[in-house]
Coordinates of C-alpha atoms in Angstrom, one line a residue:
M1 CA -10.7 32.9 5.4
K2 CA -9.4 31.3 2.2
K3 CA -10.9 28.0 1.1
V4 CA -9.2 24.7 0.2
V5 CA -11.3 22.1 -1.7
I6 CA -9.9 18.5 -1.7
I7 CA -11.0 16.0 -4.3
G8 CA -10.8 12.5 -2.8
G9 CA -11.3 11.3 0.8
G10 CA -8.6 8.7 1.0
V11 CA -5.6 8.9 3.5
A12 CA -3.9 11.6 1.3
G13 CA -7.0 13.7 1.1
L14 CA -7.9 13.4 4.8
T15 CA -4.3 14.2 5.8
A16 CA -4.4 17.3 3.6
G17 CA -7.7 18.2 5.2
V18 CA -6.4 18.0 8.7
Y19 CA -3.2 20.0 8.0
A20 CA -5.2 22.6 6.0
R21 CA -7.6 23.1 8.9
K22 CA -4.7 23.4 11.4
S23 CA -3.3 26.1 9.1
G24 CA -6.5 28.1 9.3
Y25 CA -8.1 27.4 6.0
E26 CA -11.8 26.6 5.4
V27 CA -11.7 23.0 4.1
E28 CA -14.2 20.8 2.2
I29 CA -13.4 17.2 1.0
F30 CA -15.5 15.7 -1.7
E31 CA -15.6 11.9 -1.9
K32 CA -17.4 9.8 -4.5
N33 CA -18.1 6.8 -2.2
P34 CA -20.6 6.5 0.6
V35 CA -17.7 6.4 3.1
A36 CA -14.2 8.0 3.0
G37 CA -10.9 6.2 3.3
G38 CA -10.1 5.2 -0.3
Q39 CA -8.0 2.0 -0.2
C40 CA -7.5 2.2 3.6
M41 CA -10.8 0.5 4.0
G42 CA -12.6 -2.6 5.4
W43 CA -16.1 -4.0 4.8
N44 CA -18.5 -6.5 6.4
R45 CA -19.7 -9.7 4.9
K46 CA -22.0 -12.3 6.5
G47 CA -21.1 -11.1 10.1
Y48 CA -17.3 -10.9 9.4
H49 CA -15.0 -7.9 8.8
I50 CA -12.6 -7.9 5.8
D51 CA -9.6 -5.6 6.0
N52 CA -8.3 -4.3 2.7
C53 CA -5.1 -2.5 3.5
I54 CA -2.9 -2.6 6.5
H55 CA -0.4 -5.5 6.6
W56 CA 1.9 -3.3 8.7
L57 CA 1.9 0.5 9.2
T58 CA 5.2 2.2 8.6
G59 CA 5.8 5.0 11.1
T60 CA 4.8 3.4 14.4
Q61 CA 8.1 4.0 16.1
E62 CA 7.7 6.5 18.9
N63 CA 9.3 9.9 18.3
S64 CA 9.8 9.3 14.6
A65 CA 8.8 12.0 12.1
L66 CA 6.2 9.8 10.5
R67 CA 4.7 8.8 13.8
K68 CA 4.2 12.5 14.5
V69 CA 2.3 12.8 11.2
W70 CA 0.1 9.8 12.1
E71 CA -0.6 11.4 15.6
T72 CA -1.3 14.8 14.1
I73 CA -4.0 13.5 11.8
G74 CA -5.4 11.2 14.5
A75 CA -4.5 7.9 12.8
L76 CA -2.6 6.9 15.9
T77 CA -3.7 8.1 19.3
P78 CA -2.4 7.5 22.9
N79 CA -5.0 4.8 23.2
T80 CA -4.1 3.0 19.9
E81 CA -3.0 -0.6 20.6
F82 CA -0.8 -2.7 18.4
V83 CA -1.0 -6.3 17.5
Q84 CA 1.5 -8.4 19.5
T85 CA 3.2 -10.6 16.8
E86 CA 6.6 -12.2 16.6
K87 CA 6.8 -12.6 12.8
F88 CA 6.9 -10.9 9.5
F89 CA 5.8 -14.0 7.5
T90 CA 6.4 -17.7 7.0
C91 CA 7.1 -19.5 3.7
Y92 CA 6.3 -23.2 3.1
V93 CA 7.8 -25.2 0.2
G94 CA 6.5 -28.7 0.5
E95 CA 6.8 -29.6 4.2
E96 CA 9.7 -27.3 4.9
S97 CA 9.3 -23.7 6.1
A98 CA 11.3 -20.6 6.9
T99 CA 10.1 -17.6 9.0
L100 CA 11.3 -14.0 9.0
W101 CA 11.0 -13.2 12.7
K102 CA 11.1 -9.7 14.3
D103 CA 14.1 -11.0 16.1
V104 CA 16.7 -11.0 13.3
E105 CA 19.1 -13.2 15.2
R106 CA 16.4 -15.8 15.5
T107 CA 15.8 -15.5 11.7
K108 CA 19.6 -15.9 11.1
K109 CA 19.8 -19.0 13.3
E110 CA 16.8 -20.6 11.7
L111 CA 17.9 -19.9 8.1
I112 CA 21.5 -21.2 8.7
Q113 CA 20.1 -24.3 10.4
L114 CA 17.8 -24.9 7.3
S115 CA 20.6 -24.3 4.8
P116 CA 24.2 -24.2 6.2
E117 CA 25.6 -23.9 2.6
D118 CA 23.8 -20.5 2.3
K119 CA 25.5 -19.1 5.5
T120 CA 27.5 -16.4 3.8
E121 CA 24.6 -15.0 1.9
I122 CA 22.4 -15.3 5.0
D123 CA 24.9 -13.4 7.1
T124 CA 25.0 -10.6 4.4
F125 CA 21.2 -10.4 4.3
I126 CA 20.9 -10.1 8.1
E127 CA 23.7 -7.6 8.3
H128 CA 22.0 -5.3 5.8
V129 CA 18.6 -5.6 7.4
K130 CA 20.3 -4.2 10.5
Y131 CA 21.8 -1.4 8.4
A132 CA 18.4 -0.6 6.9
A133 CA 16.8 -0.1 10.4
C134 CA 17.9 3.5 10.2
C135 CA 15.8 4.2 7.1
Q136 CA 13.2 6.8 7.8
M137 CA 10.9 8.5 5.2
P138 CA 11.5 12.2 5.2
V139 CA 8.1 13.8 6.0
E140 CA 9.0 17.2 7.6
K141 CA 8.9 19.0 4.3
P142 CA 9.1 18.2 0.5
M143 CA 12.6 17.4 -0.7
D144 CA 12.6 20.5 -3.0
M145 CA 12.0 22.7 0.0
M146 CA 14.9 21.3 2.0
N147 CA 18.1 23.3 2.6
I148 CA 21.6 22.1 3.1
F149 CA 21.1 21.6 6.8
D150 CA 18.0 19.4 6.2
Y151 CA 20.1 17.2 3.8
L152 CA 22.9 17.0 6.2
K153 CA 20.6 15.9 9.0
M154 CA 18.9 13.4 6.8
G155 CA 22.2 12.0 5.6
K156 CA 23.5 11.6 9.2
S157 CA 20.4 9.8 10.4
M158 CA 20.5 7.3 7.5
A159 CA 24.3 6.9 7.4
E160 CA 24.0 3.1 6.9
M161 CA 21.6 3.2 4.0
P162 CA 24.3 3.6 1.3
K163 CA 25.6 0.1 2.3
V164 CA 22.2 -1.4 1.6
L165 CA 21.8 0.3 -1.7
K166 CA 25.3 -0.7 -2.8
E167 CA 24.6 -4.4 -2.0
Y168 CA 21.0 -4.6 -3.0
G169 CA 20.0 -1.5 -5.0
N170 CA 21.0 -2.8 -8.4
I171 CA 19.3 -6.2 -8.3
N172 CA 15.7 -7.3 -8.1
L173 CA 14.2 -9.9 -5.8
E174 CA 14.5 -12.6 -8.4
D175 CA 18.3 -11.9 -8.6
M176 CA 18.5 -11.9 -4.8
A177 CA 16.7 -15.3 -4.6
A178 CA 19.2 -16.7 -7.1
R179 CA 22.0 -16.0 -4.6
F180 CA 20.6 -18.8 -2.4
K181 CA 20.7 -22.5 -2.9
H182 CA 17.8 -23.7 -0.7
P183 CA 14.3 -23.6 -2.4
V184 CA 12.6 -22.3 0.8
I185 CA 15.0 -19.4 1.2
K186 CA 14.6 -18.6 -2.5
A187 CA 10.8 -18.4 -1.9
V188 CA 11.3 -16.0 1.0
F189 CA 12.5 -13.4 -1.4
T190 CA 10.0 -13.9 -4.2
D191 CA 6.8 -14.5 -2.3
Y192 CA 6.0 -11.3 -0.4
M193 CA 6.6 -8.7 -3.1
P194 CA 6.6 -9.0 -6.9
K195 CA 9.9 -10.5 -7.9
E196 CA 10.5 -7.5 -10.2
Y197 CA 10.9 -5.2 -7.1
Q198 CA 14.3 -3.7 -6.3
A199 CA 15.8 -6.0 -3.6
S200 CA 16.6 -3.0 -1.3
S201 CA 12.9 -2.3 -1.0
F202 CA 12.4 -5.7 0.6
I203 CA 15.3 -5.2 2.9
V204 CA 13.9 -1.9 4.1
S205 CA 10.4 -3.5 4.6
Y206 CA 11.7 -6.2 6.8
A207 CA 14.0 -3.8 8.7
T208 CA 10.9 -1.6 9.3
V209 CA 9.1 -4.5 11.0
V210 CA 12.3 -5.6 12.9
S211 CA 12.9 -2.1 14.3
G212 CA 9.4 -1.7 15.6
N213 CA 8.6 1.0 13.0
G214 CA 6.1 -1.3 11.2
E215 CA 3.5 -2.4 13.7
I216 CA -0.1 -3.3 13.0
P217 CA -2.7 -1.1 14.8
V218 CA -5.5 -3.1 16.3
G219 CA -8.8 -2.6 14.5
G220 CA -7.1 -2.4 11.1
S221 CA -7.7 0.0 8.2
L222 CA -11.3 1.1 8.7
A223 CA -10.7 1.9 12.3
M224 CA -7.7 4.0 11.4
T225 CA -9.6 5.8 8.7
N226 CA -12.4 6.6 11.1
R227 CA -10.0 8.1 13.6
I228 CA -8.7 10.5 10.9
I229 CA -12.2 11.4 9.8
D230 CA -13.1 12.2 13.4
K231 CA -10.0 14.4 13.8
F232 CA -10.8 16.3 10.6
E233 CA -14.4 16.9 11.5
K234 CA -13.6 18.0 15.1
L235 CA -11.2 20.6 13.6
G236 CA -14.2 22.0 11.7
G237 CA -13.6 20.4 8.3
K238 CA -16.5 19.4 6.1
L239 CA -16.6 15.9 4.5
H240 CA -19.1 15.3 1.7
C241 CA -19.5 11.6 0.7
N242 CA -21.6 10.4 -2.3
S243 CA -20.2 13.6 -4.0
E244 CA -18.4 12.7 -7.1
V245 CA -16.5 15.5 -8.8
K246 CA -16.9 15.9 -12.6
R247 CA -14.1 18.4 -13.3
V248 CA -12.0 21.2 -12.0
T249 CA -13.2 24.5 -13.4
I250 CA -10.2 26.3 -15.0
K251 CA -9.7 29.6 -16.7
G252 CA -6.2 30.5 -17.9
N253 CA -3.6 29.3 -15.4
K254 CA -6.0 29.3 -12.5
A255 CA -8.6 26.9 -11.1
Y256 CA -11.7 28.6 -9.7
G257 CA -13.4 25.6 -8.1
I258 CA -15.0 22.2 -9.0
E259 CA -18.1 21.0 -10.7
L260 CA -19.9 18.0 -9.1
E261 CA -21.5 15.3 -11.2
N262 CA -24.9 16.7 -10.0
G263 CA -24.1 20.0 -11.6
E264 CA -23.3 21.9 -8.4
N265 CA -20.3 24.3 -8.6
I266 CA -18.1 24.8 -5.5
A267 CA -15.7 27.8 -5.5
A268 CA -12.2 27.5 -4.0
D269 CA -9.0 29.4 -3.6
F270 CA -6.9 26.3 -3.7
I271 CA -7.6 22.8 -5.0
I272 CA -5.9 19.6 -3.9
C273 CA -6.3 16.6 -6.1
A274 CA -6.1 13.5 -3.8
T275 CA -7.2 11.0 -6.4
D276 CA -5.7 8.3 -8.6
A277 CA -3.3 10.1 -10.9
M278 CA -4.8 8.9 -14.2
E279 CA -8.3 9.9 -12.9
M280 CA -6.9 13.4 -12.2
F281 CA -5.5 13.8 -15.7
D282 CA -8.1 11.9 -17.7
K283 CA -11.2 13.5 -16.0
L284 CA -10.6 16.2 -13.5
L285 CA -8.0 18.3 -15.3
G286 CA -7.4 17.0 -18.8
R287 CA -4.4 15.3 -20.4
K288 CA -2.8 18.5 -21.5
Y289 CA -1.7 19.0 -17.8
M290 CA 0.1 15.7 -17.7
N291 CA 3.8 16.4 -17.9
K292 CA 6.4 14.3 -19.8
K293 CA 7.4 12.3 -16.8
W294 CA 3.9 11.2 -15.9
S295 CA 3.2 10.4 -19.5
A296 CA 6.4 8.4 -20.2
C297 CA 5.9 6.2 -17.1
F298 CA 2.3 5.4 -17.8
K299 CA 3.2 4.4 -21.3
D300 CA 6.2 2.3 -20.4
E301 CA 4.6 -0.7 -18.6
E302 CA 7.8 -2.7 -19.0
S303 CA 9.9 -0.3 -17.0
Y304 CA 7.1 1.0 -14.7
P305 CA 4.6 -1.9 -14.1
L306 CA 1.7 -1.6 -11.8
F307 CA 0.4 -4.4 -9.6
S308 CA -2.9 -5.3 -8.0
G309 CA -4.3 -8.6 -6.8
F310 CA -7.0 -11.2 -7.1
Q311 CA -8.1 -11.8 -3.5
A312 CA -10.6 -13.8 -1.5
A313 CA -11.6 -13.9 2.1
F314 CA -12.8 -17.0 3.9
S315 CA -14.2 -17.8 7.3
I316 CA -12.6 -20.6 9.3
D317 CA -12.9 -22.1 12.7
R318 CA -10.1 -20.4 14.8
A319 CA -9.1 -23.6 16.6
M320 CA -8.5 -25.3 13.3
F321 CA -5.6 -23.0 12.2
A322 CA -2.4 -22.6 14.0
H323 CA -1.1 -19.5 12.2
T324 CA -1.8 -16.0 13.4
D325 CA 0.0 -14.1 10.6
T326 CA 0.9 -14.4 6.9
V327 CA 2.1 -17.7 5.3
F328 CA 2.9 -18.6 1.7
I329 CA 2.1 -22.1 0.4
D330 CA 2.4 -24.1 -2.8
C331 CA -0.6 -24.3 -5.2
E332 CA -1.8 -27.0 -7.5
P333 CA -1.0 -25.1 -10.7
F334 CA -3.9 -23.2 -12.3
N335 CA -4.0 -20.3 -14.8
I336 CA -5.4 -16.8 -14.5
N337 CA -5.1 -14.9 -17.8
K338 CA -2.8 -17.7 -19.2
K339 CA -0.4 -17.1 -16.3
E340 CA 0.3 -20.1 -14.2
I341 CA -0.2 -19.7 -10.4
R342 CA 2.0 -21.9 -8.2
R343 CA 2.2 -19.9 -5.0
M344 CA -0.4 -18.1 -2.8
S345 CA -0.5 -16.1 0.4
L346 CA -2.7 -16.7 3.4
K347 CA -3.2 -14.0 6.1
S348 CA -4.9 -15.0 9.3
Y349 CA -6.7 -12.3 11.3
Q350 CA -6.9 -14.4 14.5
Y351 CA -5.4 -11.4 16.3
E352 CA -8.5 -9.3 15.5
K353 CA -11.2 -10.8 17.7
D354 CA -13.8 -8.3 16.5
F355 CA -13.5 -9.3 12.9
A356 CA -15.4 -12.6 13.3
P357 CA -18.0 -14.3 15.6
E358 CA -16.7 -16.1 18.7
G359 CA -14.6 -19.2 17.7
K360 CA -14.2 -18.0 14.1
T361 CA -11.6 -16.0 12.2
V362 CA -11.0 -14.4 8.8
L363 CA -8.4 -15.9 6.4
Q364 CA -7.5 -13.8 3.3
T365 CA -5.6 -14.8 0.2
N366 CA -3.9 -12.8 -2.5
M367 CA -2.5 -13.5 -5.9
I368 CA -0.5 -10.7 -7.5
Q369 CA -1.9 -9.3 -10.8
F370 CA -0.3 -7.0 -13.3
D371 CA -1.4 -4.7 -16.1
D372 CA -2.3 -7.5 -18.5
D373 CA -4.3 -9.3 -15.8
Y374 CA -6.3 -6.2 -15.3
R375 CA -7.1 -6.1 -19.0
Y376 CA -8.1 -9.8 -18.8
W377 CA -10.7 -9.1 -16.0
K378 CA -11.9 -5.9 -17.8
S379 CA -12.5 -7.9 -21.0
L380 CA -15.0 -10.3 -19.4
N381 CA -18.7 -9.8 -19.6
K382 CA -20.7 -9.6 -16.3
D383 CA -21.6 -13.3 -16.2
D384 CA -18.1 -14.5 -17.1
Y385 CA -16.5 -12.1 -14.7
T386 CA -18.6 -13.3 -11.8
G387 CA -18.1 -17.0 -12.8
K388 CA -14.3 -16.7 -13.0
K389 CA -14.1 -14.9 -9.7
Y390 CA -15.9 -17.7 -7.9
E391 CA -14.0 -20.4 -9.9
F392 CA -10.6 -19.0 -8.8
A393 CA -11.8 -18.5 -5.2
E394 CA -12.8 -22.2 -5.2
R395 CA -9.3 -23.1 -6.5
M396 CA -7.8 -21.1 -3.6
K397 CA -10.1 -22.9 -1.1
E398 CA -9.0 -26.3 -2.5
N399 CA -5.4 -25.4 -2.2
I400 CA -5.8 -24.3 1.4
E401 CA -7.6 -27.5 2.3
K402 CA -4.8 -29.6 0.6
K403 CA -2.1 -27.8 2.7
F404 CA -4.1 -27.7 5.9
P405 CA -6.5 -30.7 5.7
E406 CA -7.8 -29.9 9.2
L407 CA -9.7 -27.0 7.6
A408 CA -11.8 -29.2 5.2
G409 CA -15.4 -28.6 6.0
H410 CA -14.5 -25.6 8.2
I411 CA -13.8 -23.0 5.5
K412 CA -16.4 -20.9 3.7
L413 CA -16.0 -18.1 1.1
L414 CA -17.0 -14.6 2.3
D415 CA -16.0 -12.4 -0.6
C416 CA -13.6 -12.2 -3.5
W417 CA -12.4 -9.2 -5.6
T418 CA -10.2 -8.3 -8.5
P419 CA -8.2 -5.4 -10.0
V420 CA -11.5 -4.2 -11.5
T421 CA -13.0 -3.9 -8.0
Y422 CA -10.3 -1.4 -7.2
E423 CA -11.0 0.5 -10.4
R424 CA -14.7 0.6 -9.6
Y425 CA -14.5 1.8 -6.0
C426 CA -11.3 3.8 -6.0
N427 CA -10.9 4.8 -9.7
S428 CA -7.5 3.0 -9.5
Y429 CA -5.7 2.9 -12.8
H430 CA -5.5 -0.8 -13.9
G431 CA -6.7 -1.6 -10.4
A432 CA -3.3 -0.7 -8.9
Y433 CA -3.3 -0.4 -5.1
M434 CA 0.2 1.1 -5.0
S435 CA 2.2 3.3 -7.3
F436 CA 4.9 2.2 -9.9
I437 CA 7.1 -0.7 -9.0
T438 CA 10.8 0.4 -8.6
K439 CA 12.7 -2.1 -10.8
K440 CA 16.5 -2.5 -11.1
D441 CA 18.2 -0.3 -13.6
V442 CA 15.1 2.0 -13.8
K443 CA 15.0 5.4 -12.2
S444 CA 12.5 5.5 -9.3
F445 CA 9.5 7.6 -10.1
S446 CA 8.8 10.8 -8.2
V447 CA 7.2 14.2 -8.9
K448 CA 6.8 17.4 -6.9
G449 CA 3.0 17.3 -6.5
T450 CA 2.4 20.5 -8.5
I451 CA 0.6 20.9 -11.8
E452 CA 2.5 22.7 -14.6
G453 CA 0.3 25.5 -15.9
L454 CA -1.9 25.8 -12.8
H455 CA -0.6 27.8 -9.9
N456 CA -3.3 26.9 -7.4
V457 CA -3.8 23.2 -7.9
F458 CA -1.7 20.6 -6.0
V459 CA -1.4 16.8 -5.9
A460 CA -1.8 14.8 -2.7
S461 CA -1.5 11.2 -3.7
Q462 CA 0.6 8.1 -3.3
W463 CA 1.3 8.5 -7.0
I464 CA 3.7 11.3 -6.4
Q465 CA 6.4 8.8 -5.3
A466 CA 7.1 5.1 -5.9
P467 CA 6.3 2.7 -4.5
G468 CA 3.3 4.6 -3.0
G469 CA 1.4 3.2 0.0
L470 CA 0.1 4.8 3.1
P471 CA 3.2 6.6 4.2
V472 CA 3.6 8.3 0.8
A473 CA -0.1 9.2 0.8
A474 CA 0.1 10.8 4.2
A475 CA 3.3 12.7 3.4
A476 CA 1.8 13.9 0.1
G477 CA -1.2 15.3 1.9
K478 CA 1.0 17.2 4.3
F479 CA 3.3 18.4 1.5
A480 CA 0.3 19.7 -0.6
V481 CA -0.6 22.0 2.3
Q482 CA 3.0 23.1 2.8
R483 CA 3.1 24.2 -0.9
I484 CA 0.0 26.3 -0.4
L485 CA 1.6 27.9 2.7
K486 CA 4.8 28.6 0.7
K487 CA 2.7 30.2 -2.0
E488 CA 1.1 32.5 0.6
K489 CA 4.5 33.3 2.0
R490 CA 3.6 31.7 5.4
S491 CA 5.7 29.3 7.5
I492 CA 5.6 25.7 6.1
M493 CA 6.5 24.1 9.5
I494 CA 3.2 22.4 10.4

């Protein structure tokens, strides 16, 4: 039995592990942290649970191709329940608000009632959200393995998407917001994602939630990760935590295995790198294996920016807060890294009863950070870093209390974290928790998931395709195994 060694126990690595075991390979996963999961993770603080990852999970629609992947790896099971919510999110500007509901007709009615003068643009927006509901991520096989019939099938299933790309594919969210006159509606399009994002990405995201293909699994990120681990181990896979890999051992155009930081060598027939991309090239393989596309995108931060966040989690009394989802509010302006912060998000986890003691709930905040912000946090010494974290968390708390005065005296900080936290725990380049942003007038990043010059090393990572995230990670894990099967002249249909 040939052996596959996987470096990294995030969703991509675990997915690759499940598919490799189902394909008959001996499989070992090596994860540097005490627990697997990567960024699909949650942790406990002061009797509360903090969820790091899932705001919604793309691929929950029954009988969809991505749903089949989630079911195959155990992420979703017949017993998995989904959160019952009516909303995507709500934006407040002053005392006025607008909500993107799952019911698009309700959204349309509310937005037009809020701003009749924006009716034409609102109608166009809603119409294209309906078009985008057909958008499905192709996960049956890698694009370069598709034949003409695969492309015809994909084109037929997503026949309405060209309309979305024609209307919104060449503008960003800041441009889209400028089409509207009302300040609350403008905020709807610049709050949820970085304003640099291609507008069509936002349309697809909202359409995913509207169509029922973007539900929230009860239990959140850690529970989903644990289901995948359970599936992998029941299939006979071996997961080694607290096992950091030092390098891939290479001779000529072939990798022979890996060397752990403790000096142990593990032999392998095939190696799948399921790590951060820069970690792979800087440490595991060496920069000489980074092709021109990777190199150009990492160097060009203007065209291919990365984003992370400064985040904080608070405990609140459940009865004191009416929202059960995500809201955006105004801030009293303050600066992080000389950048003025005027808006912030709040996500209530009231729907997760097990995340907090009886009568309490977790409220999380997030402020988007970019490459320069990462460098700011990285430049601070230990004391200044800790001090600034808690200073900014206190600013967040003050803004929450100003908007919702009923929370005064009922809100306490549980934890706060920065882009450097993601670097420390996940080796994330610049603390990024997704791949490159797709900007207007810039070609979207994608690579095959192979390494030039090494015929038995493959990439399973959200970094193989912008904008990354859980669906890309899972697909990348499956694709990496399909590439191994193709090399062995076996059927890739798994």
